[in-house]
Coordinates of C-alpha atoms in Angstrom, one line a residue:
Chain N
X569 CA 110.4 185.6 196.7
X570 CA 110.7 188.6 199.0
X571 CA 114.1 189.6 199.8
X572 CA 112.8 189.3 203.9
X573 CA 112.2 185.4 203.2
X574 CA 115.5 184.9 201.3
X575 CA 117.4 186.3 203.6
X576 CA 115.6 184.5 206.8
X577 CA 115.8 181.1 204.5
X578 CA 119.7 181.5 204.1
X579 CA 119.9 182.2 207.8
X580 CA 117.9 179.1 208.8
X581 CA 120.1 176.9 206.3
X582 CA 123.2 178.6 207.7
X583 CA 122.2 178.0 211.3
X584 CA 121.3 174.1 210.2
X585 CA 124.5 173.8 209.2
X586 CA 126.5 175.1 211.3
X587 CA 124.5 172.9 214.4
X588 CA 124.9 169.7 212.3
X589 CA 128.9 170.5 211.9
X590 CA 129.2 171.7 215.6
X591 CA 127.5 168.4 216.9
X592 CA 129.8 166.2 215.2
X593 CA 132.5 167.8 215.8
X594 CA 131.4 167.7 219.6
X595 CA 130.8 163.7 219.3
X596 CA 134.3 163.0 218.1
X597 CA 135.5 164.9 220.9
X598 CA 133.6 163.2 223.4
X599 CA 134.8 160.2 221.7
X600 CA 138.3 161.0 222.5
X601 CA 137.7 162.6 225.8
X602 CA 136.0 159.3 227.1
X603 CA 139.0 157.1 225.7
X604 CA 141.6 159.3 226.6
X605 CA 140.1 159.7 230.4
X606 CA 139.7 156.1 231.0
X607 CA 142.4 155.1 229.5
X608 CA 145.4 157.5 229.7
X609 CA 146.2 156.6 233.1
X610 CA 146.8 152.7 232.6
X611 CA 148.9 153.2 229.2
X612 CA 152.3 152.6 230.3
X613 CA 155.7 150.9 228.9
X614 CA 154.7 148.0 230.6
X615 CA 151.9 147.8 228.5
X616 CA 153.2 148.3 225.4
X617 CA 156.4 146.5 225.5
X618 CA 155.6 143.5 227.6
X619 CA 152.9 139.9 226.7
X620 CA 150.0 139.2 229.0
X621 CA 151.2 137.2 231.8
X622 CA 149.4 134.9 234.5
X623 CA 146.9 137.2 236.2
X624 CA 146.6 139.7 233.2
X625 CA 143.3 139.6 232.7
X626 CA 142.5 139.5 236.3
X627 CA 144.4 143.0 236.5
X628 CA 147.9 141.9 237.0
X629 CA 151.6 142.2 235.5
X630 CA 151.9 142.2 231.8
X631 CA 150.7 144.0 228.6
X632 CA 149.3 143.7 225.1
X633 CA 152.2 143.6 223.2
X634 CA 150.7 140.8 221.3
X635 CA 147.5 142.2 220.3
X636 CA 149.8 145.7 219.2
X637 CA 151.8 143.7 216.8
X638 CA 149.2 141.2 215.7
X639 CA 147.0 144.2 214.6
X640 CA 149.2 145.9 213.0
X641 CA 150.9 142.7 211.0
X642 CA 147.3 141.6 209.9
X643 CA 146.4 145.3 208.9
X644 CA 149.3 146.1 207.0
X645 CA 149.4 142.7 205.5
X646 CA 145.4 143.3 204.9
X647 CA 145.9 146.9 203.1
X648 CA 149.3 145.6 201.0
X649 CA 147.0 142.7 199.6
X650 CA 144.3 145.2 198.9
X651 CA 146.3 147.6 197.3
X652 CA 147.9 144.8 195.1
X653 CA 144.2 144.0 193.8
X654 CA 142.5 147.3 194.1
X655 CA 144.6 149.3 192.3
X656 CA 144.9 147.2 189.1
X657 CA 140.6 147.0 189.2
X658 CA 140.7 150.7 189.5
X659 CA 142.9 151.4 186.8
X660 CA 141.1 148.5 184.3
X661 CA 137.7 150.0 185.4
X662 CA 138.5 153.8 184.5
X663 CA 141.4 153.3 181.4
X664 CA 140.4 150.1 179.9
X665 CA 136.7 149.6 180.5
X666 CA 135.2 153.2 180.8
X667 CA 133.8 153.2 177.0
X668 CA 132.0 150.4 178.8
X669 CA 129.2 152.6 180.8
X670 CA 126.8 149.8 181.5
X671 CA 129.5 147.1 182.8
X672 CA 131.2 149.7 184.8
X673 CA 128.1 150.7 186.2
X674 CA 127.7 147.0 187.6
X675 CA 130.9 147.2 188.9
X676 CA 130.3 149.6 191.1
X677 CA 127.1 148.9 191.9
X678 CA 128.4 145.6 193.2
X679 CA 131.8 147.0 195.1
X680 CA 129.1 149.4 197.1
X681 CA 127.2 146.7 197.9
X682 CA 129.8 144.8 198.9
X683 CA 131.0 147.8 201.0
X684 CA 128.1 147.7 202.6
X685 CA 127.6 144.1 204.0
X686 CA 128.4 143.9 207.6
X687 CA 132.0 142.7 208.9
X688 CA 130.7 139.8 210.4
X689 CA 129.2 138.6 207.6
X690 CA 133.0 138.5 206.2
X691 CA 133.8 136.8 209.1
X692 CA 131.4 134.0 208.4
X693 CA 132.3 133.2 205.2
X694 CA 136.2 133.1 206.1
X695 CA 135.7 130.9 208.5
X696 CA 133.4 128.7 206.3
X697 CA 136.4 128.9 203.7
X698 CA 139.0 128.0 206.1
X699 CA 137.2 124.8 207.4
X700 CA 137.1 123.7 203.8
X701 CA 140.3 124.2 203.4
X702 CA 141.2 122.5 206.5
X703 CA 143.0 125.4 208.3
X704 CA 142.6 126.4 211.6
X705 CA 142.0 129.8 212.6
X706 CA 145.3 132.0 211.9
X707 CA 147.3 135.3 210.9
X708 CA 146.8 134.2 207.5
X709 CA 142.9 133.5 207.1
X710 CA 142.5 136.3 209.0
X711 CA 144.6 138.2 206.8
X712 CA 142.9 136.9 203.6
X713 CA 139.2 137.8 205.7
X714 CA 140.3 141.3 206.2
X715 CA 141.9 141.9 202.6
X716 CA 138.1 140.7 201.1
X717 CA 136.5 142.9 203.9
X718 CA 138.7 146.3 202.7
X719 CA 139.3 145.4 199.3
X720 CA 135.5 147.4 198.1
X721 CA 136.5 150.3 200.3
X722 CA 140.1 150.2 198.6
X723 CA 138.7 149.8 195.0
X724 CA 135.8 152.8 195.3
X725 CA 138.2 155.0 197.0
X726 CA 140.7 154.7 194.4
X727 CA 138.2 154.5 192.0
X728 CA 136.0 158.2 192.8
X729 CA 139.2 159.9 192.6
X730 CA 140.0 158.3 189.0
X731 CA 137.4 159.8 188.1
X732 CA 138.2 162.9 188.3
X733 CA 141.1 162.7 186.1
X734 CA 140.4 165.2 183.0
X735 CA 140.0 163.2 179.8
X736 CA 142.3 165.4 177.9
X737 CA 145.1 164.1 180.2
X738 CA 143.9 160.5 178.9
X739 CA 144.2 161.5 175.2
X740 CA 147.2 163.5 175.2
X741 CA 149.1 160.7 177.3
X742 CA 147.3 157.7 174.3
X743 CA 148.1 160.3 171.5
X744 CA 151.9 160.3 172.5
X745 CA 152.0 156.4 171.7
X746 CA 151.4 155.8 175.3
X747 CA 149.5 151.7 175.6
X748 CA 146.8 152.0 178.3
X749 CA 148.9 150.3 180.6
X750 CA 151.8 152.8 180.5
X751 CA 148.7 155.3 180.8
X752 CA 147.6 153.8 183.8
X753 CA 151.1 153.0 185.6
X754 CA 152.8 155.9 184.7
X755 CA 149.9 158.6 185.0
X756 CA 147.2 157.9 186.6
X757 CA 148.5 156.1 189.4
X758 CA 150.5 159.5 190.0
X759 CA 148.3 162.2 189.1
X760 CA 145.9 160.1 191.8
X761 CA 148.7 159.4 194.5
X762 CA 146.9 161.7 196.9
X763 CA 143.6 159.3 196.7
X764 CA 145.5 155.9 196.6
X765 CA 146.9 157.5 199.7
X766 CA 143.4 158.0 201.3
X767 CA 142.0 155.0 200.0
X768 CA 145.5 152.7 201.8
X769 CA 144.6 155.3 205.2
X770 CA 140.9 153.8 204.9
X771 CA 141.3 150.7 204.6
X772 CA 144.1 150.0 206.9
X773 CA 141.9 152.1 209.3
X774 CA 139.3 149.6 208.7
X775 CA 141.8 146.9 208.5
X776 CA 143.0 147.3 212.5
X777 CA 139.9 148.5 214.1
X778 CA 137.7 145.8 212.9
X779 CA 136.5 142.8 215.5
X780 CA 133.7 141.1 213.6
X781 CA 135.7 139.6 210.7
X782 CA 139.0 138.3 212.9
X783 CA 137.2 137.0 215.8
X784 CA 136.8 133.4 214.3
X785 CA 139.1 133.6 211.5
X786 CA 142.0 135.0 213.4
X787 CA 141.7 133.4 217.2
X788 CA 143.4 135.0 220.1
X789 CA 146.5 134.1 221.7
X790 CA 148.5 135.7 224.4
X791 CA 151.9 134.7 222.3
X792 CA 153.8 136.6 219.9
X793 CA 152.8 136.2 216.0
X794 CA 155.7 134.8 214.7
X795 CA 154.3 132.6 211.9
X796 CA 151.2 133.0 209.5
X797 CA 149.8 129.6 210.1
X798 CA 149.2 130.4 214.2
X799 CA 146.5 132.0 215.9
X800 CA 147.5 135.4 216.4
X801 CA 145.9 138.5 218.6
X802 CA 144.6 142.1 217.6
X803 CA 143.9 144.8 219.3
X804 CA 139.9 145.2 218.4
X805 CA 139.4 141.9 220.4
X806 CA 141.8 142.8 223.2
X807 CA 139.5 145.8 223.9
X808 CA 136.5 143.6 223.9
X809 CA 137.9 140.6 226.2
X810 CA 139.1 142.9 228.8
X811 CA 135.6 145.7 228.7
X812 CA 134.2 142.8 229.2
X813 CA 135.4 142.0 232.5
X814 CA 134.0 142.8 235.7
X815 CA 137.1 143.9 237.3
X816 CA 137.9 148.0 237.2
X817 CA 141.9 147.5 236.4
X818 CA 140.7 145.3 233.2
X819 CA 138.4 148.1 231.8
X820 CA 141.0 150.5 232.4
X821 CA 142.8 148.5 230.4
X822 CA 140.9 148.3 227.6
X823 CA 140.4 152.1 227.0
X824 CA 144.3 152.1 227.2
X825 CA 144.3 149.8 224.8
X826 CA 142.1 151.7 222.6
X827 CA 144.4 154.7 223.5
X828 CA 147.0 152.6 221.8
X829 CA 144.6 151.5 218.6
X830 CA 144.1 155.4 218.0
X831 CA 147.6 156.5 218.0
X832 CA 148.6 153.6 215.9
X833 CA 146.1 155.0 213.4
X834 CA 147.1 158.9 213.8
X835 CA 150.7 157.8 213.6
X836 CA 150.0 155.7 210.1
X837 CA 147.8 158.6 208.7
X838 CA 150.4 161.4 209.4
X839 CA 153.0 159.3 207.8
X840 CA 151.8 158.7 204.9
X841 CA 150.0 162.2 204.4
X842 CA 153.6 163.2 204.6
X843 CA 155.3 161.3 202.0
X844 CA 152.6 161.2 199.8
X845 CA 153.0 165.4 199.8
X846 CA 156.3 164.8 197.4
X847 CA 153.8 163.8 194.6
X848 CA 150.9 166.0 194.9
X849 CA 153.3 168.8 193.5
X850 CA 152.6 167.2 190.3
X851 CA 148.8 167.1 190.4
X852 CA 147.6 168.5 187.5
X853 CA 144.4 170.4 187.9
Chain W
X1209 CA 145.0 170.9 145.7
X1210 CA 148.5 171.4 145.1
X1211 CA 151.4 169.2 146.6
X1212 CA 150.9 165.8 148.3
X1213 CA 148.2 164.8 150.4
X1214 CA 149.4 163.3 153.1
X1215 CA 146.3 162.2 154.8
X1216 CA 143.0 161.6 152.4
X1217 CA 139.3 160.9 154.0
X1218 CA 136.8 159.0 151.9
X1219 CA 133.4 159.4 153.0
X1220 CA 133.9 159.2 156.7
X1221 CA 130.5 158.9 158.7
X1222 CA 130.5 158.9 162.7
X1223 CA 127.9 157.9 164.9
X1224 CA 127.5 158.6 168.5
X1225 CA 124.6 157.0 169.8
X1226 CA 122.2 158.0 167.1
X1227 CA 123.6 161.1 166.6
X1228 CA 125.2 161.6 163.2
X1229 CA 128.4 163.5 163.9
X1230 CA 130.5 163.3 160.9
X1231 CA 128.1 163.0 157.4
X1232 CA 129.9 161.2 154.4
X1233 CA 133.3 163.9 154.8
X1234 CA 135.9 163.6 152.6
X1235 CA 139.1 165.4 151.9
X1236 CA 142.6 165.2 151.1
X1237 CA 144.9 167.5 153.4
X1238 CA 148.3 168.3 151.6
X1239 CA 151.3 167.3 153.2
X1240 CA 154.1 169.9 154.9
X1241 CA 151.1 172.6 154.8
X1242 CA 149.0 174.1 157.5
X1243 CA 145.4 172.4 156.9
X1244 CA 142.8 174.3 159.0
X1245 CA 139.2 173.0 159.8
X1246 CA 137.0 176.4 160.6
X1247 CA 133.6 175.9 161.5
X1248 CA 131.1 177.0 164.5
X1249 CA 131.3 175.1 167.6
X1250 CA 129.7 171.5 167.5
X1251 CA 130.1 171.0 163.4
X1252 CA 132.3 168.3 164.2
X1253 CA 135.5 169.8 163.4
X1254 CA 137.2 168.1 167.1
X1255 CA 135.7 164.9 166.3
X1256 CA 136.7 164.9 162.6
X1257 CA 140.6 165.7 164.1
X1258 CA 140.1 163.1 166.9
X1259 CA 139.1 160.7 164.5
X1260 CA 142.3 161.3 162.6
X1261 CA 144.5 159.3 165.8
X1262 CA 141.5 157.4 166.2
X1263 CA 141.0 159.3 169.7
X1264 CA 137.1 158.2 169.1
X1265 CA 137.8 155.1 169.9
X1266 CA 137.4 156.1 173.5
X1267 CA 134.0 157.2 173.0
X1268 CA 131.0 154.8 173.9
X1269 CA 128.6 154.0 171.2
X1270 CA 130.8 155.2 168.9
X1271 CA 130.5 153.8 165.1
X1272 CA 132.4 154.8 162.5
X1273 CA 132.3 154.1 158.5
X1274 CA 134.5 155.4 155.4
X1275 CA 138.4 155.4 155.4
X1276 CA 141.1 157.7 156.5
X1277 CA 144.4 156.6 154.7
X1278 CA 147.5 157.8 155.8
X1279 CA 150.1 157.5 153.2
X1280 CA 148.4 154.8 151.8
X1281 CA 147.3 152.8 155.0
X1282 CA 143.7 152.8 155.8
X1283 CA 143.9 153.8 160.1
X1284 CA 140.5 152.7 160.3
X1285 CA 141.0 149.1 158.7
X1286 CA 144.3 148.6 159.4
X1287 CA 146.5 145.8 161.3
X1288 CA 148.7 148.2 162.6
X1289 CA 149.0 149.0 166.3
X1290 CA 147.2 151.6 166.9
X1291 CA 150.0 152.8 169.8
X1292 CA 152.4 153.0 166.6
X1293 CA 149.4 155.4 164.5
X1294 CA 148.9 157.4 167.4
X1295 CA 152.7 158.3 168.0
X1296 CA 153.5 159.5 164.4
X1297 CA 150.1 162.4 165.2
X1298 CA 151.3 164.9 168.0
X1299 CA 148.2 166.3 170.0
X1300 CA 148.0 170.0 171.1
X1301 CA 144.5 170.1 172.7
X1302 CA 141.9 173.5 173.8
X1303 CA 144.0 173.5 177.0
X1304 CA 147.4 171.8 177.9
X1305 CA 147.0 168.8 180.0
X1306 CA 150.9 168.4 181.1
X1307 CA 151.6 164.8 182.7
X1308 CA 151.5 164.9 186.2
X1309 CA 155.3 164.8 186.8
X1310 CA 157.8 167.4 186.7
X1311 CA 158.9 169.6 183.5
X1312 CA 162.3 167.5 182.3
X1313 CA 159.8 164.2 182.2
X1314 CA 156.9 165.2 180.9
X1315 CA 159.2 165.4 177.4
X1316 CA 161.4 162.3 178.7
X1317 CA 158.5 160.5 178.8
X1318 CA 157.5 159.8 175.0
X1319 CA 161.6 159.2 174.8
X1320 CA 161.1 156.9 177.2
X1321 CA 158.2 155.2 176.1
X1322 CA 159.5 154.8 172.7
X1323 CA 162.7 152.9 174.4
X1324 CA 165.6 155.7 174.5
X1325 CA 166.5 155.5 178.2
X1326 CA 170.6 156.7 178.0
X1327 CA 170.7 159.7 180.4
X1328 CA 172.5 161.4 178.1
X1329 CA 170.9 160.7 175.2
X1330 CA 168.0 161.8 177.1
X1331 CA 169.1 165.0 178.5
X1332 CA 170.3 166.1 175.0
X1333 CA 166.8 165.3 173.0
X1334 CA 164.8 167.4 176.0
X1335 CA 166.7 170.2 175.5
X1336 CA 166.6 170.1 172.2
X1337 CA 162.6 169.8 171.9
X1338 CA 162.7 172.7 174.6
X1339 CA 164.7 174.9 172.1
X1340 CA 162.5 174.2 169.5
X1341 CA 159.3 175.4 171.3
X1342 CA 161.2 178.7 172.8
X1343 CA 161.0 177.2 175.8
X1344 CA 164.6 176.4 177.5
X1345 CA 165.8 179.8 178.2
X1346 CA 162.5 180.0 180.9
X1347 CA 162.7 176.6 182.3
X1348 CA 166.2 175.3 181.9
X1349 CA 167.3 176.0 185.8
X1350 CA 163.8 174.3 187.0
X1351 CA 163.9 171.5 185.2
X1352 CA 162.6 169.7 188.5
X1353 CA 159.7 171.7 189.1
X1354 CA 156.3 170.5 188.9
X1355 CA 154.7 171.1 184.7
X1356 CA 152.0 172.5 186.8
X1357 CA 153.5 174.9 188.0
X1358 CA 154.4 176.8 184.3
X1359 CA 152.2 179.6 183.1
X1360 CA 149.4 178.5 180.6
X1361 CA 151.6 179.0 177.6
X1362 CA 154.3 177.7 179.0
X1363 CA 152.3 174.7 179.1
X1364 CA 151.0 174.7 175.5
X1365 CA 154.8 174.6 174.6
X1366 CA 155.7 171.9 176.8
X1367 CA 153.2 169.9 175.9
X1368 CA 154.2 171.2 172.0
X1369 CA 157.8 170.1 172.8
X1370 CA 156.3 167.1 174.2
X1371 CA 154.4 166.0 171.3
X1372 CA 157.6 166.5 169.0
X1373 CA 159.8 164.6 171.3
X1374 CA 158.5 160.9 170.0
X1375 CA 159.0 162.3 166.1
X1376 CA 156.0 162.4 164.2
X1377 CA 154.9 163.9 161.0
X1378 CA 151.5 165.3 161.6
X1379 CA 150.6 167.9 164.0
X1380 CA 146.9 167.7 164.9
X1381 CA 145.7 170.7 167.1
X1382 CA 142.1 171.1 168.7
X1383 CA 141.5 174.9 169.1
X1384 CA 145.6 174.8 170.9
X1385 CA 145.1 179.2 171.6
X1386 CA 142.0 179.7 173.1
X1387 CA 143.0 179.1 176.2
X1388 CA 145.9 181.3 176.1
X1389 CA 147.4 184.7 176.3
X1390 CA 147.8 186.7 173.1
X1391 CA 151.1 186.4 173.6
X1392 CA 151.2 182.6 174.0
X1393 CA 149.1 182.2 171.1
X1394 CA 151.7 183.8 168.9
X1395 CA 154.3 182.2 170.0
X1396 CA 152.4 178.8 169.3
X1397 CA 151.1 180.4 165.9
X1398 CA 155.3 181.4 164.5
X1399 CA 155.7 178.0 165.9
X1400 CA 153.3 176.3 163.5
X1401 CA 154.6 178.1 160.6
X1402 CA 158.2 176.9 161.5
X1403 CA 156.9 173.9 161.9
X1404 CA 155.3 173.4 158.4
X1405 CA 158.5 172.8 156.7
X1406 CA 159.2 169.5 158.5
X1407 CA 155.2 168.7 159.5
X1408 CA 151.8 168.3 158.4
X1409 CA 150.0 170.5 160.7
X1410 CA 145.9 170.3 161.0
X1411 CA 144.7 173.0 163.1
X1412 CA 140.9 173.0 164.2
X1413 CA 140.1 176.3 165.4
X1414 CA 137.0 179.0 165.4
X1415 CA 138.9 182.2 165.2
X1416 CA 138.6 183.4 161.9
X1417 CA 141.3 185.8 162.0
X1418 CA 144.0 182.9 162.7
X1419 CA 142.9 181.0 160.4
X1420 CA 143.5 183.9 158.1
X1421 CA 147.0 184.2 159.5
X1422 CA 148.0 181.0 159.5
X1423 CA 146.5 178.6 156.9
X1424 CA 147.5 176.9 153.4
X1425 CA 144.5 174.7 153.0
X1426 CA 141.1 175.7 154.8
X1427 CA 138.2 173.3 155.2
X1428 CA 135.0 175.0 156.7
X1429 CA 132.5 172.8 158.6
X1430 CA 128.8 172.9 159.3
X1431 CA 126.7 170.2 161.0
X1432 CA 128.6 167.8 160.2
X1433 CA 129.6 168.1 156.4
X1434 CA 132.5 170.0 154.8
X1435 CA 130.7 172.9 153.1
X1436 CA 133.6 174.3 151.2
X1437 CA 137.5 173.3 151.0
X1438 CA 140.1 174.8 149.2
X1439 CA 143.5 176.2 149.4
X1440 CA 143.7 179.4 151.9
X1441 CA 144.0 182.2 149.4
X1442 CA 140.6 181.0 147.0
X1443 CA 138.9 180.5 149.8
X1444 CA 139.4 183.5 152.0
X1445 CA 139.3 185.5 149.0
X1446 CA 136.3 183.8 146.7
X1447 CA 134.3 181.5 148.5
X1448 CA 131.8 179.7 146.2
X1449 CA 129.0 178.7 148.4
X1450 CA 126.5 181.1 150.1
X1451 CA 127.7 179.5 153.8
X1452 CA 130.9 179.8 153.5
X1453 CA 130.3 183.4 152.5
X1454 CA 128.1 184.7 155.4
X1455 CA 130.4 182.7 157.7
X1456 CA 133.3 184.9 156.3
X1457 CA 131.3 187.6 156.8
X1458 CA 131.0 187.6 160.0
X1459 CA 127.2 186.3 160.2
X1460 CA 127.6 184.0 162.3
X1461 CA 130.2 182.0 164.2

């Protein structure tokens, strides 16, 4: 090819990319922007610290201090769950099956899938499980929901960074007389600390913004959680009741309490960035 | 062959798929000596050492047939643990892959592993697996840094000292210079000859010069089969088959 047509074809691909980037970017701006305009000015203490009293939802006193905790008690007790299943699979799938192409192939062709089907669908079948057991919608199936509705995103995450773990570090750490477990507890789980760190960020992200899978299975209440067995509120469906209302102090409320969702998340992700820094040191590349 | 062998192969044969890897090797490789397997690249000479701590194992499709007895007990047919096999063969691979923790544990950790957890105890056997890799005078006042952050060939000696720390009696080393700086690779080289008073070394490696330098017993590879094994000084000096001879020559590599 002409050197005239190489260079105009690496200026087009160079000008598609830098739109593309640009016009996300500009979205999740606009994102914030909208939440942060409609809502900024009806976050206040009041809101944060205080329960939804008589008249809440038709713009009077109160707050959401029961959708703020119930969030973040069925998110974290979501992502500890995960992690307590996702990271064993992980670890089995890339130390203990990987000579196994074919299985581990299914595997993961079933976690994407799985990845894939729509929150609701979660939802659904909680609730179909919790009937049958004879519960009644609570913090707990809620919690157990949520935990099935991460626990692909936790597992792949984990997993694509396993991955990438040279197999010389595998053979020297099996040639010292290491068992695969002690491989995969001692090692991998810290040369991959950085990506079980993502992969917890993810799913708890997941975990507290989600509506779909916590609308039948966790209820709504306008008490405090204080037990696992009673209906309990989140923030996802706070948003929801009150947008949905037809009075303006309401919706303002509900950007606010998106406000609150966001900063929840930025405040969990900057944590755990930061401690996790301590072990990336160690990385070996 | 003169000595004891310490490790003898009878008719080894290794699959991969259908590809035939290893075809019907066998050898005897003396113990206390430097053993090392020359060959050009893909002849098999890595598999043939990673077969020795039945590191093929974590191959797929992988079959295997023959017998590799070490002092008497047949690896490949053997009720023992394959952990225990594995930790009496230290590994020095083409490039040092240090444990992903800082410099004191990546040697605490086969101590560890192996049960000796007394922090003195502990502190005492690091430094002296340090010493014996020249390593302790460069690292002993950053004990806490990161492995990762050592040179190359400080690396290749940690992960020497490392290998020494859980006390085996074979060395097995894939190529362990080629990575590193010429002055590394000496360093690792004296080291080997040290070594050979107390170990069984195997070094696989394609420089033809070190194997010159360093070797007691050579066993030169192609496709697959041994073409010609013998101790260092016959066979550097008169090589019987016409192989061997070109490939000493310089012909090809």
């Amino acid at each position: 090819m002409k050197l005239g047509v190489r260079k105009a074809e690496e200026l087009f691909f160079r000008v598609v990319m830098f739109l593309a980037t640009t016009v996300i970017l500009l979205a999740l701006l606009m994102i914030i922007f909208t939440i942060l305009h409609k809502g900024l000015a009806a976050v206040s203490w009041k809101m944060i610290s205080q329960l939804p009293k008589g008249g809440f939802y038709f713009g009077k006193e109160g707050g959401i201090l029961n959708a703020i905790l119930g969030s973040i008690y069925l998110a974290s007790g979501a992502s500890i769950l995960a992690i307590l299943f996702g990271l064993p699979v992980a670890l089995y799938i890339n130390i203990h099956l990987h000579k196994n192409k074919r299985l581990v192939t299914a595997i993961r062709f079933m976690l994407d899938v799985m990845w894939g089907i729509p929150s609701i669908v979660y939802g659904a079948f909680g609730f179909t499980v919790m009937l049958f057991f004879g519960m009644r919608s609570s913090l707990l199936a809620g919690m157990l929901t949520v935990t099935l509705f991460i626990i692909p995103i936790m597992i792949r995450s984990i997993d694509e960074v396993m991955k990438t773990v040279p197999k010389g570090l595998l053979e020297s750490t099996l040639s010292l007389g290491s068992t695969k477990s002690e491989t995969a507890y001692r090692v991998y789980f810290k040369q991959c600390i950085s990506g079980v760190t993502t992969a917890l960020l993810l799913s708890f992200g997941r975990a507290i913004g989600d509506a779909a899978s916590v609308l039948f299975t966790t209820g709504y209440t306008d008490n405090l959680p204080t037990s696992l067995s009673e209906p309990t509120a989140t923030l996802p469906l706070a948003i929801f009741f009150q947008l949905s209302s037809p009075i303006a102090e309401v919706k303002e409320r509900a950007y606010a309490s998106a406000v609150i969702l966001t900063v929840i998340i930025l405040i969990i992700s900057l944590v755990s960035r930061v401690s996790a820094r301590k072990y990336l040191k160690h990385k070996i590349k | 062959m003169t000595g004891k062998a310490k490790i003898n192969i009878e008719h080894l044969d290794l699959y991969i798929g259908k590809q035939h890897i290893l075809k019907d090797v066998s050898t005897q490789i003396p113990e206390k000596k430097i053993t090392v397997i020359l060959g050009p690249s893909g002849c098999g000479k890595t598999t043939l050492l990673k077969s020795l701590n039945r590191l093929t194992d974590l191959y797929s499709n992988v079959k295997v047939s023959g017998k590799i007895f070490i002092e008497g007990e047949d690896i490949l047919h053997t009720n023992m643990d394959i952990t225990e096999i594995r930790k009496r063969m230290g590994l020095l691979s083409q490039r040092p892959y240090p444990l992903p923790m800082n410099i004191f544990n990546n040697v605490a950790y086969g101590l560890r592993i192996s049960g000796r957890t007394n922090k003195i105890v502990l502190r005492k056997r690091v430094q002296h697996y340090l010493e014996l890799v020249n390593l302790w005078d460069e690292v002993k006042d950053r004990l806490h840094d990161p492995a990762s952050s050592l040179s190359i060939g400080q690396q290749q000696r940690l992960c020497l000292a490392r290998g020494l720390s859980v006390d085996p009696d074979i060395i097995l080393a894939d190529e362990p210079t080629s990575a590193l700086d010429p002055i590394s690779s000496e360093v690792v080289e004296k080291k080997f000859i040290d070594l050979k008073s107390q170990y069984t070394v195997v070094v696989v490696t394609h420089s033809l010069q070190q194997a010159r330098r360093i070797a007691d017993y050579a066993i030169f590879m192609y496709l697959g089969e041994i073409i010609e094994q013998g101790p260092a000084s016959e066979f550097f000096s008169d090589p019987k088959e016409e192989l061997t001879k070109s490939y000493l020559k310089g012909l090809f590599n």
